[in-house]
JSON list of C-alpha atoms in Angstrom, two decimals:
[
{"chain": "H", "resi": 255, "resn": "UNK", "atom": "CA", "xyz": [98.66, 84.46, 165.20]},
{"chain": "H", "resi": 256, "resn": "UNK", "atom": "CA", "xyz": [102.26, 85.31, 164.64]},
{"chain": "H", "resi": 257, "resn": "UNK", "atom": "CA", "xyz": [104.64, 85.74, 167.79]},
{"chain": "H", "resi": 258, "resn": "UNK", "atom": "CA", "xyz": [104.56, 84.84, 171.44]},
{"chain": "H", "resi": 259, "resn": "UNK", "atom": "CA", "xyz": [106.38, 86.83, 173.46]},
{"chain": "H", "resi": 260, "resn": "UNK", "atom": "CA", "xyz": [107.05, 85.64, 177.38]},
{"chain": "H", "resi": 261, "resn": "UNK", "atom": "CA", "xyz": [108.47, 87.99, 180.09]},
{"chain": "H", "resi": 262, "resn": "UNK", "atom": "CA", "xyz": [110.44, 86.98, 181.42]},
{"chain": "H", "resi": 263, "resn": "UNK", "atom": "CA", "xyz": [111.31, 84.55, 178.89]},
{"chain": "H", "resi": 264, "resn": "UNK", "atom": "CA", "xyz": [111.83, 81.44, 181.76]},
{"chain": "H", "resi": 265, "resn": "UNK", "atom": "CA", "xyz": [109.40, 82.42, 184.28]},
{"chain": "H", "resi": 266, "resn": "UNK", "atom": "CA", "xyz": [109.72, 81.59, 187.85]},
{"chain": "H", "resi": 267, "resn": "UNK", "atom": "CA", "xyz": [108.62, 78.86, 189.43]},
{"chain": "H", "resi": 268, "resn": "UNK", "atom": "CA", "xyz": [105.12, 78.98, 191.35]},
{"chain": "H", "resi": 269, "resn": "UNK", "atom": "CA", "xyz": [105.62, 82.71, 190.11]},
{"chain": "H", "resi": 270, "resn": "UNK", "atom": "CA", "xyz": [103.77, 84.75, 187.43]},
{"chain": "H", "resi": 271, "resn": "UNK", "atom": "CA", "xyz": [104.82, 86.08, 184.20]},
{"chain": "H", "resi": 272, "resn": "UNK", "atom": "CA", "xyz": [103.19, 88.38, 181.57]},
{"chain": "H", "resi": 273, "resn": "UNK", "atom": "CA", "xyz": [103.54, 87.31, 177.60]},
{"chain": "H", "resi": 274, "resn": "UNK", "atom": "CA", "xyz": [102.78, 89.58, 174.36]},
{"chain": "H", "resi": 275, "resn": "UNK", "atom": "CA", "xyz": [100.50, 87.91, 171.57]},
{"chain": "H", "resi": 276, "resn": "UNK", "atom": "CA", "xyz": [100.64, 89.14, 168.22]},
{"chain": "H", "resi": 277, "resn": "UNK", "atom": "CA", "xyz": [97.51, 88.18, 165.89]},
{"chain": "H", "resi": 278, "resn": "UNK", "atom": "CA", "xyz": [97.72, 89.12, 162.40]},
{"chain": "H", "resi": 279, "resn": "UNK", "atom": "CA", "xyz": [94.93, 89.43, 159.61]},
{"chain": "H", "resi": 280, "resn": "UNK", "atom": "CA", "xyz": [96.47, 87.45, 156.19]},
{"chain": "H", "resi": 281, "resn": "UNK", "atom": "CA", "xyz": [93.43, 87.41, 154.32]},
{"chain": "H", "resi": 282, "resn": "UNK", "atom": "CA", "xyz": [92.76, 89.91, 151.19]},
{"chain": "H", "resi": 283, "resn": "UNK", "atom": "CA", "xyz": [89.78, 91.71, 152.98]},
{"chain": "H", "resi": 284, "resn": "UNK", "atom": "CA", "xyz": [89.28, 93.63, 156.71]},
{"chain": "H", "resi": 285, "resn": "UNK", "atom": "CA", "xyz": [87.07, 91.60, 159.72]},
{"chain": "H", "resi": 286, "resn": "UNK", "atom": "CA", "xyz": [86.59, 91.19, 162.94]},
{"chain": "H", "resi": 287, "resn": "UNK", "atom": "CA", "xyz": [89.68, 88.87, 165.09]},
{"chain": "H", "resi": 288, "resn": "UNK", "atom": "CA", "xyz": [86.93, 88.21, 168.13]},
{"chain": "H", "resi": 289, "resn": "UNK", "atom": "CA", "xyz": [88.33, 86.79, 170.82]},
{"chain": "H", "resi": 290, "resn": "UNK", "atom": "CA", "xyz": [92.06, 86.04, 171.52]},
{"chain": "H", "resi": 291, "resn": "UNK", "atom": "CA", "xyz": [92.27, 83.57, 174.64]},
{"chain": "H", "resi": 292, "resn": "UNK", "atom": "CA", "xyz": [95.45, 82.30, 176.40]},
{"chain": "H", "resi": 293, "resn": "UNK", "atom": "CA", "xyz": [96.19, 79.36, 178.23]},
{"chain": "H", "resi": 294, "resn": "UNK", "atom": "CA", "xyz": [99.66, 78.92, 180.68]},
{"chain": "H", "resi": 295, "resn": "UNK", "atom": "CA", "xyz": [100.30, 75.14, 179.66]},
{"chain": "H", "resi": 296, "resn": "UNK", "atom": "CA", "xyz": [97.96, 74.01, 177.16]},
{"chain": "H", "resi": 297, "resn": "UNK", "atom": "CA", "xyz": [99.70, 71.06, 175.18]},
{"chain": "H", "resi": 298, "resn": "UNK", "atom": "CA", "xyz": [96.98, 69.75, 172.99]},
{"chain": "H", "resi": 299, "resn": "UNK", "atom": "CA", "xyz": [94.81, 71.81, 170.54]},
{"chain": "H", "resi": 300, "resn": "UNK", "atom": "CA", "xyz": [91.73, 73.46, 171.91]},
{"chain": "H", "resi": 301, "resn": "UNK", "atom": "CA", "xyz": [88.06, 72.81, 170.60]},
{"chain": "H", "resi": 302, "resn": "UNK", "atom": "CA", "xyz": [85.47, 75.84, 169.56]},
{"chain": "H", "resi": 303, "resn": "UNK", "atom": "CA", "xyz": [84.49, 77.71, 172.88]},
{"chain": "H", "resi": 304, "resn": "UNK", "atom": "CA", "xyz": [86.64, 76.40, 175.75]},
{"chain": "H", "resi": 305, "resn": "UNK", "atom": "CA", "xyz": [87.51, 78.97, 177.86]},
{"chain": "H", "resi": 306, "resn": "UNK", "atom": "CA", "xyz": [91.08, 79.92, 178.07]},
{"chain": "H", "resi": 307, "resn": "UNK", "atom": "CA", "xyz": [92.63, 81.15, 181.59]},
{"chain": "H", "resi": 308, "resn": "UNK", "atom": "CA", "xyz": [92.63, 84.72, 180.01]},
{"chain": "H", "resi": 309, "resn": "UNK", "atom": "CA", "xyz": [90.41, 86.31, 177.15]},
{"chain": "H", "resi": 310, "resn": "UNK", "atom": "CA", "xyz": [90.27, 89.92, 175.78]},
{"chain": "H", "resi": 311, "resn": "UNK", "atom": "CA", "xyz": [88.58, 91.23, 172.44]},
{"chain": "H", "resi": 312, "resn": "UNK", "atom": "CA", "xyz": [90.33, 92.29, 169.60]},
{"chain": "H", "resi": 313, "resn": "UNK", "atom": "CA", "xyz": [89.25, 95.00, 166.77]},
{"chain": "H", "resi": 314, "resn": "UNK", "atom": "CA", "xyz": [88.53, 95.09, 163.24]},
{"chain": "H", "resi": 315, "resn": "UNK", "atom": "CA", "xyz": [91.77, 94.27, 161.38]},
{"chain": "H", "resi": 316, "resn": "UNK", "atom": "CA", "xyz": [92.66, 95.27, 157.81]},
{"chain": "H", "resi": 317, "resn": "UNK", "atom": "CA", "xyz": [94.00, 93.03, 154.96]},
{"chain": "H", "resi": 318, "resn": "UNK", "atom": "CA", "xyz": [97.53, 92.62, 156.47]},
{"chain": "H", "resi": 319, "resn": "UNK", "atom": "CA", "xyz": [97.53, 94.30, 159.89]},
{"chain": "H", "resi": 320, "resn": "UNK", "atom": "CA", "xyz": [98.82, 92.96, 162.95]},
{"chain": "H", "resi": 321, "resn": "UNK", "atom": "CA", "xyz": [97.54, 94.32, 166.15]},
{"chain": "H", "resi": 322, "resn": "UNK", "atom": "CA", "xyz": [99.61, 92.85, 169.77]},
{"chain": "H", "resi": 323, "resn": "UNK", "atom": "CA", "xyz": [97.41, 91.97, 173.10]},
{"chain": "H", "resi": 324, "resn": "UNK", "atom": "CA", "xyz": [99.03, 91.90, 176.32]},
{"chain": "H", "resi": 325, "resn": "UNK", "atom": "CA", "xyz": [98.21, 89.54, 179.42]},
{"chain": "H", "resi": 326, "resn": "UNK", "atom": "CA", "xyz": [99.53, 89.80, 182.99]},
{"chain": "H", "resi": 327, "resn": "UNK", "atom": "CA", "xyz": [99.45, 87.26, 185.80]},
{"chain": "H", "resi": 328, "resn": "UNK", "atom": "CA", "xyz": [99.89, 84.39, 184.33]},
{"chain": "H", "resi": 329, "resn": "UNK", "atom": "CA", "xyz": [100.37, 81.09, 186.10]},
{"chain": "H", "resi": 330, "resn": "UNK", "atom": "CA", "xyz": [103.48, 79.76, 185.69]},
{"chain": "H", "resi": 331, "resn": "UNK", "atom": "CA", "xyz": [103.28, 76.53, 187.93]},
{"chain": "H", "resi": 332, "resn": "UNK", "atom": "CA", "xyz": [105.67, 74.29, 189.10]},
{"chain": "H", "resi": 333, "resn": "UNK", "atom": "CA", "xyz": [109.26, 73.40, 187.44]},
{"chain": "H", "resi": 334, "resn": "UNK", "atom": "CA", "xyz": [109.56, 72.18, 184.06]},
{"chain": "H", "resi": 335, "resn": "UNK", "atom": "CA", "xyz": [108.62, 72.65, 180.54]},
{"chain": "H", "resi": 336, "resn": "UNK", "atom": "CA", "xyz": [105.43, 73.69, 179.71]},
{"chain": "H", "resi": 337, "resn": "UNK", "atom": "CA", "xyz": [103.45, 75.48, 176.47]},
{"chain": "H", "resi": 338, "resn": "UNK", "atom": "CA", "xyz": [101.82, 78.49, 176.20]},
{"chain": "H", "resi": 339, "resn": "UNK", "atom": "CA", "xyz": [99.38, 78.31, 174.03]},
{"chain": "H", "resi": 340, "resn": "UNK", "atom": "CA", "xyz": [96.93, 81.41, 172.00]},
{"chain": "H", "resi": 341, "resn": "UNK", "atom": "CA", "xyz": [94.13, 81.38, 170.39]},
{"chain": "H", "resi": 342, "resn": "UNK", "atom": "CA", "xyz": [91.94, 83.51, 168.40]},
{"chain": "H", "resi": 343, "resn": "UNK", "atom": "CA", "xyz": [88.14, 83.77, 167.56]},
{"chain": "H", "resi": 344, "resn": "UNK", "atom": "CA", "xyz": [88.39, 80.83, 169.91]},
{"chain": "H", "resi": 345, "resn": "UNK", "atom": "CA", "xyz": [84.51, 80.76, 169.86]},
{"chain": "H", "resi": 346, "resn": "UNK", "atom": "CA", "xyz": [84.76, 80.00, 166.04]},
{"chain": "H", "resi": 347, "resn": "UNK", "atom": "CA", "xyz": [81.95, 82.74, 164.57]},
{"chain": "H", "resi": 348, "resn": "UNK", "atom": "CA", "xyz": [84.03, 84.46, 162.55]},
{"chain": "H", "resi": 349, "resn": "UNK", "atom": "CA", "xyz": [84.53, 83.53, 158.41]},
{"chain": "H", "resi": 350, "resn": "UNK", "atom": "CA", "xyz": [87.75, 83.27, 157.77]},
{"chain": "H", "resi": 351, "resn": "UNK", "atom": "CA", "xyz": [89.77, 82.18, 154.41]},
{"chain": "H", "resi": 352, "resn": "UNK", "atom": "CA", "xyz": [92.08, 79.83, 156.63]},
{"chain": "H", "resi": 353, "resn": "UNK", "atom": "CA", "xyz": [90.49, 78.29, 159.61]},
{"chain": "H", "resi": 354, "resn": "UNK", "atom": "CA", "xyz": [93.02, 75.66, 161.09]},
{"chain": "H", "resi": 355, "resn": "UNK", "atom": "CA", "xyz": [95.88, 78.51, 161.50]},
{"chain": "H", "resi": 356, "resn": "UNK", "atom": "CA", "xyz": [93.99, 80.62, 164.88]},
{"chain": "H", "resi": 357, "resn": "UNK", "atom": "CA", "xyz": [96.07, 78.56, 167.59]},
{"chain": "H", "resi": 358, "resn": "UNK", "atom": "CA", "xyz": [100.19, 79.20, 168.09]},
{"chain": "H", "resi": 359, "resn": "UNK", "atom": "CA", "xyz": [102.17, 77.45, 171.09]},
{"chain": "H", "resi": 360, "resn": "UNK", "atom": "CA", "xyz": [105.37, 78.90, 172.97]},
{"chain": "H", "resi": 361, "resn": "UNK", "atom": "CA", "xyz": [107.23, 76.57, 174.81]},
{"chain": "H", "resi": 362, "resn": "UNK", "atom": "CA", "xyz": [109.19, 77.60, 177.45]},
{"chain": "H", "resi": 363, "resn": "UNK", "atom": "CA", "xyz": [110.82, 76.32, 180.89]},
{"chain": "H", "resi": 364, "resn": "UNK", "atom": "CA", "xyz": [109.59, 77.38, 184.44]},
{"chain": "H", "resi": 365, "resn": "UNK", "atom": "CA", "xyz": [112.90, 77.14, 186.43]},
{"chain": "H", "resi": 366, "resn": "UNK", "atom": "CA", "xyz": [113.90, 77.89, 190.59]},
{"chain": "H", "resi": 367, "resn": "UNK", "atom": "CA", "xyz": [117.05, 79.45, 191.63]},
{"chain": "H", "resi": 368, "resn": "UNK", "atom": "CA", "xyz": [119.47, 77.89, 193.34]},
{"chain": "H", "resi": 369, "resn": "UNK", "atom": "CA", "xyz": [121.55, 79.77, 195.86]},
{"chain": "H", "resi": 370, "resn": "UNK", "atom": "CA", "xyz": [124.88, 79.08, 196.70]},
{"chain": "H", "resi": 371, "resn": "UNK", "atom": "CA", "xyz": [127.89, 80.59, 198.76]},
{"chain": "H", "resi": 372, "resn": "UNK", "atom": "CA", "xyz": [130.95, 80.64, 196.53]},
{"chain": "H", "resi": 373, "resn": "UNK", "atom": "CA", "xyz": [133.68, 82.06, 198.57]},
{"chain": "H", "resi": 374, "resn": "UNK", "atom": "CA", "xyz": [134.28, 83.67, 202.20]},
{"chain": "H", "resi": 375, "resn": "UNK", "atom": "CA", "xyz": [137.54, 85.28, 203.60]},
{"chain": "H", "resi": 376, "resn": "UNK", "atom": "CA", "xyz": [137.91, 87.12, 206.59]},
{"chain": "H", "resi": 377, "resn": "UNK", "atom": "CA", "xyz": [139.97, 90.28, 207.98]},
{"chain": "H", "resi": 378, "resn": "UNK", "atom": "CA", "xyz": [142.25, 89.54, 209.47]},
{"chain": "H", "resi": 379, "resn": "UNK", "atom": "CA", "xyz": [142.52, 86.44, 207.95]},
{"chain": "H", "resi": 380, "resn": "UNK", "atom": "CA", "xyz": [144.39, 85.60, 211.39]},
{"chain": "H", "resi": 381, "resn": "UNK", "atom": "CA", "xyz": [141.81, 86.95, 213.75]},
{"chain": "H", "resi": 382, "resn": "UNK", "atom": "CA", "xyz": [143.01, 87.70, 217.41]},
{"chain": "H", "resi": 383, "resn": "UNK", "atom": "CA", "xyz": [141.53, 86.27, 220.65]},
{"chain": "H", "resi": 384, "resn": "UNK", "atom": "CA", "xyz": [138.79, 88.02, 222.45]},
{"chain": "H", "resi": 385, "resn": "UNK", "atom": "CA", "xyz": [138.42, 90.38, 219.51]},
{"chain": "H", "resi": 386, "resn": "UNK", "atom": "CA", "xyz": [136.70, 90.58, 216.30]},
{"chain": "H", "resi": 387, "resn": "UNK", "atom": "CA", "xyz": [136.49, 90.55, 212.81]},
{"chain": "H", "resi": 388, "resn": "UNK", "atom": "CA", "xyz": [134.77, 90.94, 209.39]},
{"chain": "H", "resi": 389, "resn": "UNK", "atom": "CA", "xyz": [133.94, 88.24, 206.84]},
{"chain": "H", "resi": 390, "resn": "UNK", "atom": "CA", "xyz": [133.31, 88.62, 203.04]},
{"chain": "H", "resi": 391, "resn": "UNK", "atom": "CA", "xyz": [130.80, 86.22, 201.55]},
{"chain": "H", "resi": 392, "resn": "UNK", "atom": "CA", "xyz": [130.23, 85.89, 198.13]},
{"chain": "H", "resi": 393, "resn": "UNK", "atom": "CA", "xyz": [126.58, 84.86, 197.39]},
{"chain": "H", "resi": 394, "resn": "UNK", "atom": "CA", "xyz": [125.49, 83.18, 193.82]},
{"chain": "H", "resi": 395, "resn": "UNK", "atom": "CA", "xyz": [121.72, 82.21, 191.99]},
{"chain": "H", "resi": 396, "resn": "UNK", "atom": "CA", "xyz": [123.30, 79.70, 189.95]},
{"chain": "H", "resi": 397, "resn": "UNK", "atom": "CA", "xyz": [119.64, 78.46, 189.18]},
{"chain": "H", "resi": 398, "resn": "UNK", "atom": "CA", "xyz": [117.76, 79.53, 185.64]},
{"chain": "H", "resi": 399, "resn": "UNK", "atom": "CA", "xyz": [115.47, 82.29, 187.58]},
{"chain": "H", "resi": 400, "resn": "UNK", "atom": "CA", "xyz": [116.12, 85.30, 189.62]},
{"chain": "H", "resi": 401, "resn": "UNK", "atom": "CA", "xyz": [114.61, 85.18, 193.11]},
{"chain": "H", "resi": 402, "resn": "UNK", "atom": "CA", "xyz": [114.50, 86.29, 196.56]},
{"chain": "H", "resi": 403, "resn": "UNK", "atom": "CA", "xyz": [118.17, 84.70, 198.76]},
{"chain": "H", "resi": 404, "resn": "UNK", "atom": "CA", "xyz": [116.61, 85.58, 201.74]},
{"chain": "H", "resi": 405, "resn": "UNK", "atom": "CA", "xyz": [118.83, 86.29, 204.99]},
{"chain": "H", "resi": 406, "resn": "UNK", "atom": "CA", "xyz": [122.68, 85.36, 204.92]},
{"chain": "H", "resi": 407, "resn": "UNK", "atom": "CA", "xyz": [123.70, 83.99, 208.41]},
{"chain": "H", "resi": 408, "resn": "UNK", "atom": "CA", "xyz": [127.47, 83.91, 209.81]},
{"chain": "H", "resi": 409, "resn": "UNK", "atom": "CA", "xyz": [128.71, 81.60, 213.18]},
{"chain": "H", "resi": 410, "resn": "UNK", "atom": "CA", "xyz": [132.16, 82.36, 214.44]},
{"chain": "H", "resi": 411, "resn": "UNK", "atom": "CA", "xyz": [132.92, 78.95, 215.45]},
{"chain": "H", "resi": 412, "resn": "UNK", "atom": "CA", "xyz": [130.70, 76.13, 213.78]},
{"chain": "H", "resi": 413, "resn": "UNK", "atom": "CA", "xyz": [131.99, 72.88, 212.02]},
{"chain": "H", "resi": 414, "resn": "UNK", "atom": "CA", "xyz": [129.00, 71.55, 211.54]},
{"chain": "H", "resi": 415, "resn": "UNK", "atom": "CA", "xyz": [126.17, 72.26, 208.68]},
{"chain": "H", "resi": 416, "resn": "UNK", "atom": "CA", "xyz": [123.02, 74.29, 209.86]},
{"chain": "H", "resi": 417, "resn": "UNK", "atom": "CA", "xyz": [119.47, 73.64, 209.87]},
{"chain": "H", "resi": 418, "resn": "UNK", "atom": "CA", "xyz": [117.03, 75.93, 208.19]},
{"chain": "H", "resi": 419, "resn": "UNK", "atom": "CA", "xyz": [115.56, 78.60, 210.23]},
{"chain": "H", "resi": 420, "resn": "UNK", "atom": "CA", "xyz": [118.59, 78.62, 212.95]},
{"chain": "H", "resi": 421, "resn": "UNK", "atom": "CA", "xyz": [120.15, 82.00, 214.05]},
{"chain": "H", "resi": 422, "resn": "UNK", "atom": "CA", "xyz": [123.57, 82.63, 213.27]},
{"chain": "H", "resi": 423, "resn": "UNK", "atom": "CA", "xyz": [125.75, 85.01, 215.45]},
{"chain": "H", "resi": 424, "resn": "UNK", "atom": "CA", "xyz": [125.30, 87.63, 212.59]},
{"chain": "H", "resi": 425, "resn": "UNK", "atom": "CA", "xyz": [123.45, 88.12, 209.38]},
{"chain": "H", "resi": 426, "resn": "UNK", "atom": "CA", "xyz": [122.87, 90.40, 206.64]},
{"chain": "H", "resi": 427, "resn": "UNK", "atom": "CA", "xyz": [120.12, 90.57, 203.74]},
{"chain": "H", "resi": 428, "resn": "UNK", "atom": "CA", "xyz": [121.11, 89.03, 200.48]},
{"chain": "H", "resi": 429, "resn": "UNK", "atom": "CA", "xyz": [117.69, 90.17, 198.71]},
{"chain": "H", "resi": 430, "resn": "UNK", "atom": "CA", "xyz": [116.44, 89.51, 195.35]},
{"chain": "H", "resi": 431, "resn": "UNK", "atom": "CA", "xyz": [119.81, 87.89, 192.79]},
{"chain": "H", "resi": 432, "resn": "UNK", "atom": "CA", "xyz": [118.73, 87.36, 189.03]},
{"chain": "H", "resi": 433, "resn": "UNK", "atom": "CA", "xyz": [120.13, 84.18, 187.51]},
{"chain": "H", "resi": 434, "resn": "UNK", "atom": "CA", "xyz": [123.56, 83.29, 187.04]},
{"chain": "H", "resi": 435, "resn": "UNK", "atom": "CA", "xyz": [124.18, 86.97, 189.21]},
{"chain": "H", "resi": 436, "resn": "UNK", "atom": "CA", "xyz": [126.42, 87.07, 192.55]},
{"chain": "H", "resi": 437, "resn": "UNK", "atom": "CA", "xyz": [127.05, 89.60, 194.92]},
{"chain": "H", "resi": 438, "resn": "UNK", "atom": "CA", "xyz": [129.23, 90.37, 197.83]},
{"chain": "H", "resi": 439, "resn": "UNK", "atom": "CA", "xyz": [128.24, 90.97, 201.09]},
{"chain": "H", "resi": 440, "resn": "UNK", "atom": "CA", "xyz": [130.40, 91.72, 204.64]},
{"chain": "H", "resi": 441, "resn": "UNK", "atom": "CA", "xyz": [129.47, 90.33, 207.77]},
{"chain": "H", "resi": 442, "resn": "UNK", "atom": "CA", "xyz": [131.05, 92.77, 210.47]},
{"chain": "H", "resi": 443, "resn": "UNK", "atom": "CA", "xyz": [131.93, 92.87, 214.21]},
{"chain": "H", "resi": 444, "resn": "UNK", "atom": "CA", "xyz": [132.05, 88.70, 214.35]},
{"chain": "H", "resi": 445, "resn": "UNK", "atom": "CA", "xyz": [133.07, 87.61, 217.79]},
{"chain": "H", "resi": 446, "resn": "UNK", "atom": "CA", "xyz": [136.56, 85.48, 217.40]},
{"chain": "H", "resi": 447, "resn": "UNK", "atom": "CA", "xyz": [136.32, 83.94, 220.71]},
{"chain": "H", "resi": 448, "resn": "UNK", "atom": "CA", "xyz": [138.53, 82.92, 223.51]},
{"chain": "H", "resi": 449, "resn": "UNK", "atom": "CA", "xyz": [141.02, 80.61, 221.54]},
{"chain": "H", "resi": 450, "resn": "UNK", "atom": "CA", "xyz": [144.01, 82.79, 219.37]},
{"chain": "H", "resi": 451, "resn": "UNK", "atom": "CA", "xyz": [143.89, 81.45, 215.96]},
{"chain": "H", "resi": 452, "resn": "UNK", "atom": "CA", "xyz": [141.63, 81.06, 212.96]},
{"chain": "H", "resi": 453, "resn": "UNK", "atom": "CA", "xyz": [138.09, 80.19, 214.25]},
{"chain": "H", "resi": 454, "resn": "UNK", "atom": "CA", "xyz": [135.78, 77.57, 212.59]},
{"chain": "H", "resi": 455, "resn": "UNK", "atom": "CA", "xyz": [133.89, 80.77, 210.44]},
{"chain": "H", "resi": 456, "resn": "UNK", "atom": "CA", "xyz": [130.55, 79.21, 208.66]},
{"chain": "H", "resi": 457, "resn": "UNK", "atom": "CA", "xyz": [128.33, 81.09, 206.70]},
{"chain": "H", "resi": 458, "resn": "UNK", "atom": "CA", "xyz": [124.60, 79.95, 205.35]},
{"chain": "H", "resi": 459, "resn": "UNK", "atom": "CA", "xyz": [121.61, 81.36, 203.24]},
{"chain": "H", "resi": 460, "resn": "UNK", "atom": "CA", "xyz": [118.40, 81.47, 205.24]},
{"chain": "H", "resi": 461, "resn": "UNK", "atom": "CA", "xyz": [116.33, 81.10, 201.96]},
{"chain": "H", "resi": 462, "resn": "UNK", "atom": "CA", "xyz": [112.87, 82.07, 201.60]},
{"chain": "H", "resi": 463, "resn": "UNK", "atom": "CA", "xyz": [112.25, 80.99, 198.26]},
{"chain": "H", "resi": 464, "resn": "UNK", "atom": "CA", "xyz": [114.19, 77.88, 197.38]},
{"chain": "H", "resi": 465, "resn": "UNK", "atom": "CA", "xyz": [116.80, 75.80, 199.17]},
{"chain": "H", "resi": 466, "resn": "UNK", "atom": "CA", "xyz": [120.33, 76.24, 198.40]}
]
């Protein structure tokens, strides 16, 4: 066993993720690998035969080939850290020259995004009574995984903070940000009221994933 490869490299929270083992014959003579059997967080050693969450066989190997077996779906479980771990000819049938080098680990974090609303201005910036007018909302995933920002809501007149799930007098869809990524988005045709001036504009993220 020689490389662990995750994708992506910080899965998702409660999400899956796929990861690339590479198993690699260092002896002087060709045999059978067996078994190569994965586990999402595995922190301590395994014993001959456990069953890992994910198996598949592996080929005859010559002296000093490496061969590379994929798995998909993974679990990657709540936030935090966590270790991958691989084995091969978990079952322990196979002769080999080395026998305490057939397990590698991989630790890696599972994160969340974490949406926020950077900026907002509105045109005109001065809106007029009875009228309308558009405001530009700047949308960021400042978390460590991409994921889904949901709905973006806008109120034309509301000083105080919203609760999740409540309608705004317009929206748009953010969709799916990648971390650290932002985006841009215009809320059009707001209603400026009966009052000349600059309304009370507040904008929230009706998030479907994750809390902001």
């Amino acid at each position: 066993m020689t490389a662990i490869t995750l994708t992506p490299a910080t899965p998702t929270a409660n999400g899956s993720f796929s990861v690339a083992v590479t198993v690699k014959n260092q002896g002087t003579a060709p045999g059978i690998l067996g078994t190569v059997s994965v586990w999402a967080n595995q922190a301590t050693a395994i014993t001959c035969g456990a069953t890992g969450e994910q198996s598949a066989d592996v080929s005859t190997l010559a002296a000093g080939a490496s061969t590379t077996v994929n798995f998909t779906g993974l679990s990657a479980g709540t936030a935090g850290t966590r270790t991958f771990r691989a084995v091969v000819d978990n079952a322990c049938v196979n002769a080999e020259a080395n026998e305490t080098n057939n397990q590698l680990t991989k630790s890696y974090s599972s994160a969340l995004p974490d949406f926020v609303i950077t900026g907002a201005t509105l045109n005109p910036t001065t809106p007029t009574a009875n009228s309308s007018f558009t405001a530009t909302i700047t949308v960021k995933n400042q978390g460590a995984a991409p994921g889904d920002a949901g709905t973006l809501m806008g109120w034309s007149n509301q000083s105080t903070a919203q609760s999740c799930g409540t309608a705004g007098d317009k929206s748009v869809t953010v969709g799916t940000l990648a971390a650290g990524a932002s985006i841009t988005l215009s809320v059009t045709d707001v209603p400026s009221g009966a009052v000349a001036g600059l309304p009370a504009f507040s904008a929230a993220r009706a998030a479907r994933n994750s809390r902001s």
